CSV table of C-alpha atoms in Angstrom, one decimal:
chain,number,residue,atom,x,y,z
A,1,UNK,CA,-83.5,5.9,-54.3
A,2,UNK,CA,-80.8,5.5,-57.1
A,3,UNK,CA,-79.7,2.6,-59.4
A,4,UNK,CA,-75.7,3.2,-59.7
A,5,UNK,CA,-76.3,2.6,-64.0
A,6,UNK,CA,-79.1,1.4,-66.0
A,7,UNK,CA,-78.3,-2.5,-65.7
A,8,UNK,CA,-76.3,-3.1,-62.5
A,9,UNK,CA,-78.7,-4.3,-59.4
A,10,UNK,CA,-77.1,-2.8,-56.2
A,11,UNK,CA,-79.4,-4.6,-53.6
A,12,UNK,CA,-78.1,-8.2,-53.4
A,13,UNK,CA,-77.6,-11.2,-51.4
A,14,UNK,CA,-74.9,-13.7,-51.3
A,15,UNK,CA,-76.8,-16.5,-52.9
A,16,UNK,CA,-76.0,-19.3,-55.5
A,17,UNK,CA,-78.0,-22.3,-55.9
A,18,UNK,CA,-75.8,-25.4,-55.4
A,19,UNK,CA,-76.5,-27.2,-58.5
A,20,UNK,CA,-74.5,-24.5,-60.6
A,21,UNK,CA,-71.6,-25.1,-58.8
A,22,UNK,CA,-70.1,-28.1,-61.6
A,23,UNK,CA,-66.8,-29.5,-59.7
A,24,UNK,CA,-67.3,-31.4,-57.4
A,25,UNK,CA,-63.6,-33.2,-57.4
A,26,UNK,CA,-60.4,-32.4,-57.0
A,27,UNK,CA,-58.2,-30.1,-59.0
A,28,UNK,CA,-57.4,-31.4,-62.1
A,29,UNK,CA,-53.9,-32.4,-63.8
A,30,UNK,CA,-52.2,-29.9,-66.0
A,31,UNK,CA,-52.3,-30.9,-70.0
A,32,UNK,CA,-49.8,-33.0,-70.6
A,33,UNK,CA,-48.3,-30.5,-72.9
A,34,UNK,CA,-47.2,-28.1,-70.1
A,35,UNK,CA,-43.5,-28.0,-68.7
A,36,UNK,CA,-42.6,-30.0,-66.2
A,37,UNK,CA,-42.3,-26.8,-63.8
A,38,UNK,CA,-46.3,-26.8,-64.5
A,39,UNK,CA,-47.2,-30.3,-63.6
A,40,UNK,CA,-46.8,-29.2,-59.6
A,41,UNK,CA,-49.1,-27.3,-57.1
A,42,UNK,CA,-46.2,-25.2,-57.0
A,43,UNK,CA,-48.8,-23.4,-53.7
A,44,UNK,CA,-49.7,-26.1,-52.1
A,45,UNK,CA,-47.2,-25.8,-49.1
A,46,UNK,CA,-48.4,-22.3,-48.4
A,47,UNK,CA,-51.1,-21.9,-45.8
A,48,UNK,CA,-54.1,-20.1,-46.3
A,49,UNK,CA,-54.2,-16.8,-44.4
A,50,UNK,CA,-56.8,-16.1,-41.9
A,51,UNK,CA,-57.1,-12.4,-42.4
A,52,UNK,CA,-59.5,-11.7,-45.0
A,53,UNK,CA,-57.4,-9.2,-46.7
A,54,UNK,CA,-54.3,-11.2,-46.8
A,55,UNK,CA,-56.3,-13.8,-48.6
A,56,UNK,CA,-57.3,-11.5,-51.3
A,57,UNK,CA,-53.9,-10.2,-51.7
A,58,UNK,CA,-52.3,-13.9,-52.0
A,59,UNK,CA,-55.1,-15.0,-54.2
A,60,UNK,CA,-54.9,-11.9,-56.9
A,61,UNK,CA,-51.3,-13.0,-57.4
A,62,UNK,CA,-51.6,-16.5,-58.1
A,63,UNK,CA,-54.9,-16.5,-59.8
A,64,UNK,CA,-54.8,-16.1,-63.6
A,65,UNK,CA,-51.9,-15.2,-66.1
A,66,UNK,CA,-50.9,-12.0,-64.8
A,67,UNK,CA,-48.5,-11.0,-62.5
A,68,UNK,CA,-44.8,-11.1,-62.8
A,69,UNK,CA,-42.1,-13.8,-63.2
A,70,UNK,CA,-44.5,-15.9,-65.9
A,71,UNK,CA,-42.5,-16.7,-69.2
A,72,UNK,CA,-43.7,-16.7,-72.6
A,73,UNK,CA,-47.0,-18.6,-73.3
A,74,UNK,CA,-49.8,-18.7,-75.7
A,75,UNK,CA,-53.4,-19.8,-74.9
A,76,UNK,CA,-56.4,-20.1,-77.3
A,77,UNK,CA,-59.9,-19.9,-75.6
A,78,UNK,CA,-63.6,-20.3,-77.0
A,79,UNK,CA,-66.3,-18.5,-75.9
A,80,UNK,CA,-69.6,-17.6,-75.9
A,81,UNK,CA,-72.2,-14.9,-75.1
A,82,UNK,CA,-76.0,-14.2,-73.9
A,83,UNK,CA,-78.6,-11.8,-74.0
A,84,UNK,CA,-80.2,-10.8,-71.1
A,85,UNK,CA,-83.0,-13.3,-71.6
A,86,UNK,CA,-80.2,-16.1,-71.6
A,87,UNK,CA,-80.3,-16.8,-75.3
A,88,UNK,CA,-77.3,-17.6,-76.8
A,89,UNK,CA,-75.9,-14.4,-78.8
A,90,UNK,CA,-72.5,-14.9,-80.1
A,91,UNK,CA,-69.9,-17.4,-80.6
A,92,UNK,CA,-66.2,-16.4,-81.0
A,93,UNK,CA,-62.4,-17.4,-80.0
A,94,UNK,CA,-59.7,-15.5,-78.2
A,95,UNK,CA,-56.2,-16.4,-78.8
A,96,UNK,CA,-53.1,-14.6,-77.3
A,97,UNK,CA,-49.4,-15.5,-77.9
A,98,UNK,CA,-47.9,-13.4,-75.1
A,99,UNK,CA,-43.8,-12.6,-74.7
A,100,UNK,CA,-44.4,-9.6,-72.3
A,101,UNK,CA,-46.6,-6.2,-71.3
A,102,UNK,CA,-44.8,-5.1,-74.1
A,103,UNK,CA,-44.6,-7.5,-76.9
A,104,UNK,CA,-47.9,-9.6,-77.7
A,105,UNK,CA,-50.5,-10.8,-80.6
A,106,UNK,CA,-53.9,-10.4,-79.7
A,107,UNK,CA,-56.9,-12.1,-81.8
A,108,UNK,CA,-60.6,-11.3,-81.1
A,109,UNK,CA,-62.9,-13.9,-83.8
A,110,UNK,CA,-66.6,-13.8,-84.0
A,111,UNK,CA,-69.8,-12.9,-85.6
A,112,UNK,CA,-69.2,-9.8,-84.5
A,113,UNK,CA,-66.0,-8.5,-83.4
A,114,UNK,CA,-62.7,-9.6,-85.3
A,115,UNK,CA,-59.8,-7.4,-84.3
A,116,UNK,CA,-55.9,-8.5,-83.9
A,117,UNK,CA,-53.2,-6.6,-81.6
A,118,UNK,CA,-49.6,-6.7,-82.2
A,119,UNK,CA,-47.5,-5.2,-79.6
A,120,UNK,CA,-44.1,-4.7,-81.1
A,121,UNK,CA,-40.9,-2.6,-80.5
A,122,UNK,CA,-42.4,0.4,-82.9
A,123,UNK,CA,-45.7,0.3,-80.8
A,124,UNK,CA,-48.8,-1.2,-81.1
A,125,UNK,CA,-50.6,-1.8,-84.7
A,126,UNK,CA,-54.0,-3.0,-85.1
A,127,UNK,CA,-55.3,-5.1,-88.0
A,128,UNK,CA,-59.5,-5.6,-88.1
A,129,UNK,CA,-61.9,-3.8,-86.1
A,130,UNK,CA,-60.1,-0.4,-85.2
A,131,UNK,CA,-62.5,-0.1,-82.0
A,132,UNK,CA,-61.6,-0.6,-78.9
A,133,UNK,CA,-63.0,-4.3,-77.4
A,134,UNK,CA,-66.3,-4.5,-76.1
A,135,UNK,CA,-67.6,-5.5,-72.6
A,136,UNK,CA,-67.7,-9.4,-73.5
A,137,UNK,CA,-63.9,-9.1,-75.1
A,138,UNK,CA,-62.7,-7.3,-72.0
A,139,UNK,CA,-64.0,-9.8,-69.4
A,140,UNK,CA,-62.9,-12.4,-71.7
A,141,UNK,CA,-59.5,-11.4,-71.2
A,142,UNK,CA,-59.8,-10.2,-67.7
A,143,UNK,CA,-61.2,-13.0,-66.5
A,144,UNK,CA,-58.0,-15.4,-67.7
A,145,UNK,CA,-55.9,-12.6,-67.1
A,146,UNK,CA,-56.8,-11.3,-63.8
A,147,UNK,CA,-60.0,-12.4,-62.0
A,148,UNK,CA,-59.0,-10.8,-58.6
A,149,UNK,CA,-58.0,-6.9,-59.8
A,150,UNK,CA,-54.8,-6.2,-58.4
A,151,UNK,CA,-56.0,-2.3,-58.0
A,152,UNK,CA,-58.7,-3.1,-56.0
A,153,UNK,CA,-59.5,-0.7,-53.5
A,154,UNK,CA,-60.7,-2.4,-49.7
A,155,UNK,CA,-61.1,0.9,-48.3
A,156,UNK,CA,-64.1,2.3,-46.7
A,157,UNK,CA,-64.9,-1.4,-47.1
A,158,UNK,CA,-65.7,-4.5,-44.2
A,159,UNK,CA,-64.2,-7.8,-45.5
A,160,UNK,CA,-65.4,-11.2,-43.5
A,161,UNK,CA,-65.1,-14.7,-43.7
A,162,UNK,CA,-66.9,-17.6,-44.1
A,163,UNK,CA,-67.5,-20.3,-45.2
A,164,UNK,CA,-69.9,-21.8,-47.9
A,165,UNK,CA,-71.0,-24.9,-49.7
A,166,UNK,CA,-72.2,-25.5,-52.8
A,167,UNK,CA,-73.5,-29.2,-52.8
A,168,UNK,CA,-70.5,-31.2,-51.7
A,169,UNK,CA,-68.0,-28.2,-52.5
A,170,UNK,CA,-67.4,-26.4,-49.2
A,171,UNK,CA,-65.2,-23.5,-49.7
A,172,UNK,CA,-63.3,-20.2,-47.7
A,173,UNK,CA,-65.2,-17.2,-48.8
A,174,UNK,CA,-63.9,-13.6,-48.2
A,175,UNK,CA,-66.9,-11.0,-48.3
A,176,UNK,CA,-67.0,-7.4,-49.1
A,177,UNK,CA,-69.4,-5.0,-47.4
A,178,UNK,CA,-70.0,-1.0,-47.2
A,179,UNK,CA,-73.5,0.5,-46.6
A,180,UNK,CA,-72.9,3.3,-49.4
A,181,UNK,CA,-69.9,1.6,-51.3
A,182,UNK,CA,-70.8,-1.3,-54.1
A,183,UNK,CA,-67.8,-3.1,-55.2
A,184,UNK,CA,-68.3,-4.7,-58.6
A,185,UNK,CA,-67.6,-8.4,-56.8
A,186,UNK,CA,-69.0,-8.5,-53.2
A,187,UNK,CA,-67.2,-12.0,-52.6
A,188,UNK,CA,-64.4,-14.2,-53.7
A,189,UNK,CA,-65.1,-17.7,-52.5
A,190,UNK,CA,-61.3,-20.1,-52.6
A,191,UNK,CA,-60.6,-24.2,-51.9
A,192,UNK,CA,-60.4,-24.1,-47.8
A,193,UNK,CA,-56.8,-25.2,-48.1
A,194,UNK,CA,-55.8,-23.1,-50.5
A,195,UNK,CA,-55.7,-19.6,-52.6
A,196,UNK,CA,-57.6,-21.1,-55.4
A,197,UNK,CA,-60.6,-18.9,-56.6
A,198,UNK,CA,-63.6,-21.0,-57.7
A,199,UNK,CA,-66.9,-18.5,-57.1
A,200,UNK,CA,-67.2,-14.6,-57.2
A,201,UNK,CA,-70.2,-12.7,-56.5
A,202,UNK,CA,-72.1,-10.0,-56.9
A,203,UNK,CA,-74.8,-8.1,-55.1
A,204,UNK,CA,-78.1,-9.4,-56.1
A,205,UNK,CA,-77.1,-12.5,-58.4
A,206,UNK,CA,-76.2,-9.8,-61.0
A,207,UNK,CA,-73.3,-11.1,-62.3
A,208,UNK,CA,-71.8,-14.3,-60.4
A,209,UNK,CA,-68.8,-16.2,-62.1
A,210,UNK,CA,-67.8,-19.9,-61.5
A,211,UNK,CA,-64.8,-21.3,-62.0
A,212,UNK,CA,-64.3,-25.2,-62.7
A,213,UNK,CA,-61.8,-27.4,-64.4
A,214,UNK,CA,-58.7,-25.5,-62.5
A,215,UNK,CA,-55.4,-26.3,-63.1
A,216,UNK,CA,-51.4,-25.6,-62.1
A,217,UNK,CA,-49.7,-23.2,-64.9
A,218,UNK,CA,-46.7,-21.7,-64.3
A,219,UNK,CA,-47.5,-21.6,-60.4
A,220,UNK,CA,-50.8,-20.0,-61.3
A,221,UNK,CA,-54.1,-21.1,-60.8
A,222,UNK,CA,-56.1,-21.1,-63.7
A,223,UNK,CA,-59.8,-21.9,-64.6
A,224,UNK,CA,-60.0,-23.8,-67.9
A,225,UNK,CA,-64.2,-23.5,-67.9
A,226,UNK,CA,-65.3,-19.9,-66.3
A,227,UNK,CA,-68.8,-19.5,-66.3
A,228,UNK,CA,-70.6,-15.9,-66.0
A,229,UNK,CA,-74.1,-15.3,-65.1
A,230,UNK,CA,-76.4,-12.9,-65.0
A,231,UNK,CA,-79.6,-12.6,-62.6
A,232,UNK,CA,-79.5,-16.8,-62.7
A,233,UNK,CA,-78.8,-16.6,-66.0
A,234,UNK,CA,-76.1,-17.1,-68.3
A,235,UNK,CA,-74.4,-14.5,-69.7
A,236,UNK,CA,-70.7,-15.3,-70.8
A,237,UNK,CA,-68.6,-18.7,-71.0
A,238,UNK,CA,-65.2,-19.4,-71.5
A,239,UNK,CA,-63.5,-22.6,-72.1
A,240,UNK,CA,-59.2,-22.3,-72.6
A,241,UNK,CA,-58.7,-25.0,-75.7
A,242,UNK,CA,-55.1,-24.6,-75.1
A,243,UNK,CA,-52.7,-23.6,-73.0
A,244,UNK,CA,-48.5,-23.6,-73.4
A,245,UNK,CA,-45.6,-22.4,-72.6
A,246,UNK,CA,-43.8,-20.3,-75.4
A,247,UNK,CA,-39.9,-22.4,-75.4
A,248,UNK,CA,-39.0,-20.6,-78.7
A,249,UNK,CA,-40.4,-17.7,-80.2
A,250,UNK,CA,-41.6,-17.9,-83.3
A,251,UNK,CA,-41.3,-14.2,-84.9
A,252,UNK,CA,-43.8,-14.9,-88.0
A,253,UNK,CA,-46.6,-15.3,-85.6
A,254,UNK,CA,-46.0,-12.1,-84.9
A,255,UNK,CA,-45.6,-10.8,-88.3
A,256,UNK,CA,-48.1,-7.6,-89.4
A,257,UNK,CA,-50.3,-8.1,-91.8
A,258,UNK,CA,-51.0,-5.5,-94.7
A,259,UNK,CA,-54.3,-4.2,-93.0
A,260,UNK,CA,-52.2,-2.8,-90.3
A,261,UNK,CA,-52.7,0.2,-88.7
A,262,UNK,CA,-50.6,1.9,-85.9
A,263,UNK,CA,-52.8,2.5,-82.7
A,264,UNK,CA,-52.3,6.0,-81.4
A,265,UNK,CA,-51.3,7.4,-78.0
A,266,UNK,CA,-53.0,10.0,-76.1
A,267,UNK,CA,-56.2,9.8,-75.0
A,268,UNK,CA,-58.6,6.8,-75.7
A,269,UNK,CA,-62.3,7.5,-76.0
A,270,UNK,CA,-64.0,4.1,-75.3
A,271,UNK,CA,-67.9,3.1,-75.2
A,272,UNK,CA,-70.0,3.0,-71.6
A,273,UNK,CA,-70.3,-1.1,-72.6
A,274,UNK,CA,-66.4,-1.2,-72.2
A,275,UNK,CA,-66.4,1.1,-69.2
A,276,UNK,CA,-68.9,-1.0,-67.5
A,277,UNK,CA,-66.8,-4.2,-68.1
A,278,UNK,CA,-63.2,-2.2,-66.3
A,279,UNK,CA,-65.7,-0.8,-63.4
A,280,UNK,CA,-64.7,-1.7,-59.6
A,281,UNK,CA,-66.7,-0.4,-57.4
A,282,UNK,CA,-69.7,2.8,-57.5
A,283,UNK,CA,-71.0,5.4,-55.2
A,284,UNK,CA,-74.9,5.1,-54.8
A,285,UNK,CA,-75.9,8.9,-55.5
A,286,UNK,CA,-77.8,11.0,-52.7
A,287,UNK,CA,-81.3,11.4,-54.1
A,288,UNK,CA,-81.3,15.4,-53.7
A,289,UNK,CA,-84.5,16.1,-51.3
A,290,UNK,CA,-86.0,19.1,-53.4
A,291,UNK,CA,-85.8,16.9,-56.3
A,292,UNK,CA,-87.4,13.9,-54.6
A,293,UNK,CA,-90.4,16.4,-52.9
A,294,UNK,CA,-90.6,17.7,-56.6
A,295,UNK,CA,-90.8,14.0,-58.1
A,296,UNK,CA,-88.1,15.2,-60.6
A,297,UNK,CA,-86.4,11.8,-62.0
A,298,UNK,CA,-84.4,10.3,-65.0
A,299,UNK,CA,-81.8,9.5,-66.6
A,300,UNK,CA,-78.1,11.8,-66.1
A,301,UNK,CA,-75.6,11.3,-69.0
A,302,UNK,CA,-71.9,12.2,-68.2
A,303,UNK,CA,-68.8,12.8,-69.7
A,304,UNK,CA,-66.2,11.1,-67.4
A,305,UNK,CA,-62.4,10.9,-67.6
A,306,UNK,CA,-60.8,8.5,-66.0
A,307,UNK,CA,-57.1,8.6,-65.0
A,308,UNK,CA,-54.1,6.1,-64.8
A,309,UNK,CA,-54.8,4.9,-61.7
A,310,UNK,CA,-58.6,4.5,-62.1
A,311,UNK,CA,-60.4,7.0,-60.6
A,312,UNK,CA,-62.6,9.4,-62.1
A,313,UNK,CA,-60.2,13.1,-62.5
A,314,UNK,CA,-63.0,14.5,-64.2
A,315,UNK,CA,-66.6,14.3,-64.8
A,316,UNK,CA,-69.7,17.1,-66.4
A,317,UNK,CA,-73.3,16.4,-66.7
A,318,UNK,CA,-74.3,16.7,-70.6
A,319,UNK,CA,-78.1,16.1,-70.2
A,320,UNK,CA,-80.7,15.4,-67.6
A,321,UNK,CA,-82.7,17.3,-65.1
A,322,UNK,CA,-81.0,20.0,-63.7
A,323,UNK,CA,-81.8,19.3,-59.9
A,324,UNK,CA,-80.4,15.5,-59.7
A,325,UNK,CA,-76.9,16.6,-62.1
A,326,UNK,CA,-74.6,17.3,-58.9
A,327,UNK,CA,-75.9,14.8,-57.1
A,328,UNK,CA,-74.8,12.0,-60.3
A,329,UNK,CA,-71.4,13.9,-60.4
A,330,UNK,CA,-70.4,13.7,-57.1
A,331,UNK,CA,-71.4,10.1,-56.8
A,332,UNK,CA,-69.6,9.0,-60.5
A,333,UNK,CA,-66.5,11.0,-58.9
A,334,UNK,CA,-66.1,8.3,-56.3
A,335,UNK,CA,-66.3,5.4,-58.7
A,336,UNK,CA,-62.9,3.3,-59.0
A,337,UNK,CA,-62.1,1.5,-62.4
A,338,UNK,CA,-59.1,-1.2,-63.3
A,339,UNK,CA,-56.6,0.7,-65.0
A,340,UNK,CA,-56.8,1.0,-68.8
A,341,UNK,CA,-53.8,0.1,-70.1
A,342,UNK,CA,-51.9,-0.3,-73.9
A,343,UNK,CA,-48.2,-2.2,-73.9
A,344,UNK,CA,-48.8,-2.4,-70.5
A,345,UNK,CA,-48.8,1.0,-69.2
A,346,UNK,CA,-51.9,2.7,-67.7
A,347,UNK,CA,-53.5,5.3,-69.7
A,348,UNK,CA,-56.0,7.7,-69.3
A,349,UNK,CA,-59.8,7.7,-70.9
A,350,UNK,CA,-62.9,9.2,-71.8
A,351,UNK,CA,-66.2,7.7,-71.5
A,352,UNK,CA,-70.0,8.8,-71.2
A,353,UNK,CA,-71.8,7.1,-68.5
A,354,UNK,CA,-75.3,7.2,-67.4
A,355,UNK,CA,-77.2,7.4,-63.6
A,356,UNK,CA,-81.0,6.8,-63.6
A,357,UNK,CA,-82.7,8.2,-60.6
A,358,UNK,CA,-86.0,6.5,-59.5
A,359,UNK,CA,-88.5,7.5,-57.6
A,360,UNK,CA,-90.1,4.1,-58.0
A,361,UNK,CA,-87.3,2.1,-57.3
C-alpha cells in the first residue's frame, strides 16, 4: 500500500473531540470600525440548500475575502506556527492592503520569512525574501482568503450530509468521499441555518481547521481566530488584529521601497512545502504487483508541472526504483492543485514532489 507523500495520512475518520470546538455562542458583531454595509448578516435571509453540492458552492462564495464585488480593504493578522510535535515554532504577522487582483501590498514578518509584494501598474516588485512563500504563508493567506477553493473539483467524488455536534455546537456538515480519490478536506462542517463555515476536515485528523470568532464583512463570513491542527495537534493559528474597509487610498502605502525588485513572468519554480500547502486532492498510486512480490519499495522523486488550471500537464520520475516510477507518475498525473496565481492570473509551475511506497504500511 502507498502513502500519497511523506506526511499526509490518507486513512481517516471524521472525528474531532468536542472540547476543541471554542464557540459556543452566537456570531459575533462586526468591529465597530467597519461600514455600516458590514454591521448586517447581509445572508441571513437566504436559506441553506439541501443539496450537498449547492452548499459548497454557496459557502465558497461567501466565506472569506475573495470573490468579486468586495471593495478596497486592508487587514493585519498575527500568527503562529508548530512543529510536528506541537511545539511552538515561529511567530510572525501578515498584513495586506488590498485595491484589486491587480493592485496590492503584501507583507510576510517573522523569524523567518520577511518578504513584501507590491502589485502595481508596471507589475509586480518584490522587496525582502525573493522566494516564493512557504506552506505556513500560503495557508495563511488562503485560509482568510479562500477557505473553500473555488476550483475544487467534486467529481468522481460522493458528497453527504449530516449533521454534527461539537459540545453544544450542532452544525450542517457536507462530506466528501471516493474509495481511490483523497481530497485535501474531506468535510466542511456550516451553522445549520446558514452558509457559515466553522470546521473542515481531513482524513485521519491530519490537518483539521476551526473557525471561531466569525463575523459579517462586506457580506462575507469571516473567521477572526482560525485554528489548524495536525494529528490533534496544533499546527498553525491565526488571529485578524484588524480588519477595514479601504474609503480612500492612500498611495504611499504602496510606495516601493529601494530594495525592490521586479518579479518575473514565465514559469515559477516553487518548493514541495509550497506545493503541498496549494494541493486539492491526490491519487493513491497502484502498488505494481511484481514490485510488491519483489518487496521493491521507497521513495519516487518527480519533476511535476502544473498548469493554469491546476492539474498536473506534465510529470518525469528523477530517482527511485525503477519498477514502482510509472505507477507514482500516473497516480501524481491525477492530482488537482488551487491555481497558482500572480496579479491575479493563473500561472503555470514547476515543483518536485515525492511518493513513498510501503510495503509495511
Amino acid at each position: 500500500m502507498a502513502s500519497a507523500f511523506a506526511n499526509a495520512a490518507l486513512l481517516i475518520s471524521f472525528l474531532i473531540p468536542p472540547k476543541l470546538f471554542a464557540q459556543d455562542t452566537p456570531l459575533t458583531q462586526p468591529a465597530l470600525n467597519s461600514p455600516p454595509t458590514a454591521m448586517s448578516i447581509a445572508h441571513e435571509t437566504i436559506p441553506m440548500p439541501k443539496d450537498p453540492a449547492a452548499i459548497l458552492n454557496v459557502a465558497a462564495k461567501v466565506n472569506g475575502l475573495g470573490g468579486p464585488g468586495l471593495r478596497p480593504w486592508h487587514v493585519r493578522v498575527s500568527y503562529q506556527t508548530f512543529d510536528t510535535n506541537g511545539h511552538s515554532q515561529d511567530f510572525g504577522t501578515y498584513e495586506e492592503f488590498w485595491i484589486s487582483d491587480k493592485k496590492y501590498k503584501r507583507s510576510y514578518t517573522s523569524g523567518n520569512f520577511t518578504q513584501t509584494d507590491f502589485a502595481t501598474d508596471r507589475g509586480l516588485y518584490r522587496s525582502g525574501n525573493q522566494n516564493w512563500p512557504g506552506f505556513f504563508e500560503i495557508m495563511v493567506r488562503t485560509e482568510l482568503i479562500e477557505p473553500i477553493p473555488v476550483a475544487m473539483s467534486l467529481r468522481d467524488l460522493e458528497l453527504g450530509n449530516n449533521h454534527r455536534s461539537f459540545g453544544k455546537v450542532k452544525l450542517q456538515c457536507v462530506t466528501l468521499k471516493s474509495k481511490t480519490i483523497f481530497p485535501k478536506k474531506d468535510g466542511y462542517c456550516f451553522q445549520q441555518d446558514q452558509p457559515v463555515l466553522r470546521f473542515a476536515s481531513s482524513k485521519g485528523g491530519w490537518n483539521d481547521t476551526l473557525y471561531n470568532d466569525v463575523e459579517v464583512f462586506q457580506e462575507h463570513f469571516l473567521a477572526r481566530d482560525i485554528r489548524l491542527m495536525a494529528m490533534g495537534k496544533p499546527h498553525l493559528t491565526l488571529h485578524i488584529e484588524d480588519i477595514e474597509v479601504l474609503s480612500t487610498i492612500n498611495e504611499s502605502d504602496f510606495a516601493l521601497p529601494p530594495d525592490a525588485v521586479p518579479v518575473l513572468g514565465g514559469k515559477v519554480t516553487i518548493s514541495e512545502e509550497t506545493m503541498k500547502s496549494l494541493c486539492l486532492r491526490t491519487v493513491a498510486p497502484h502498488y505494481p504487483e511484481n514490485a510488491r512480490t519483489s518487496h521493491i519499495e521507497g521513495p519516487v522523486v518527480m519533476q511535476i508541472t502544473v498548469g493554469k488550471d491546476g492539474h498536473v500537464t506534465n510529470a518525469q520520475a528523477v530517482s527511485g526504483p525503477d519498477a514502482l516510477r510509472k505507477a507514482a507518475i500516473d497516480s501524481i498525473r491525477k492530482w488537482e492543485f488551487r491555481p497558482f496565481l500572480i496579479l491575479g492570473e493563473p500561472n503555470e509551475v514547476e515543483s518536485k514532489f515525492e511518493i513513498i511506497f510501503s510495503l509495511s504500511n
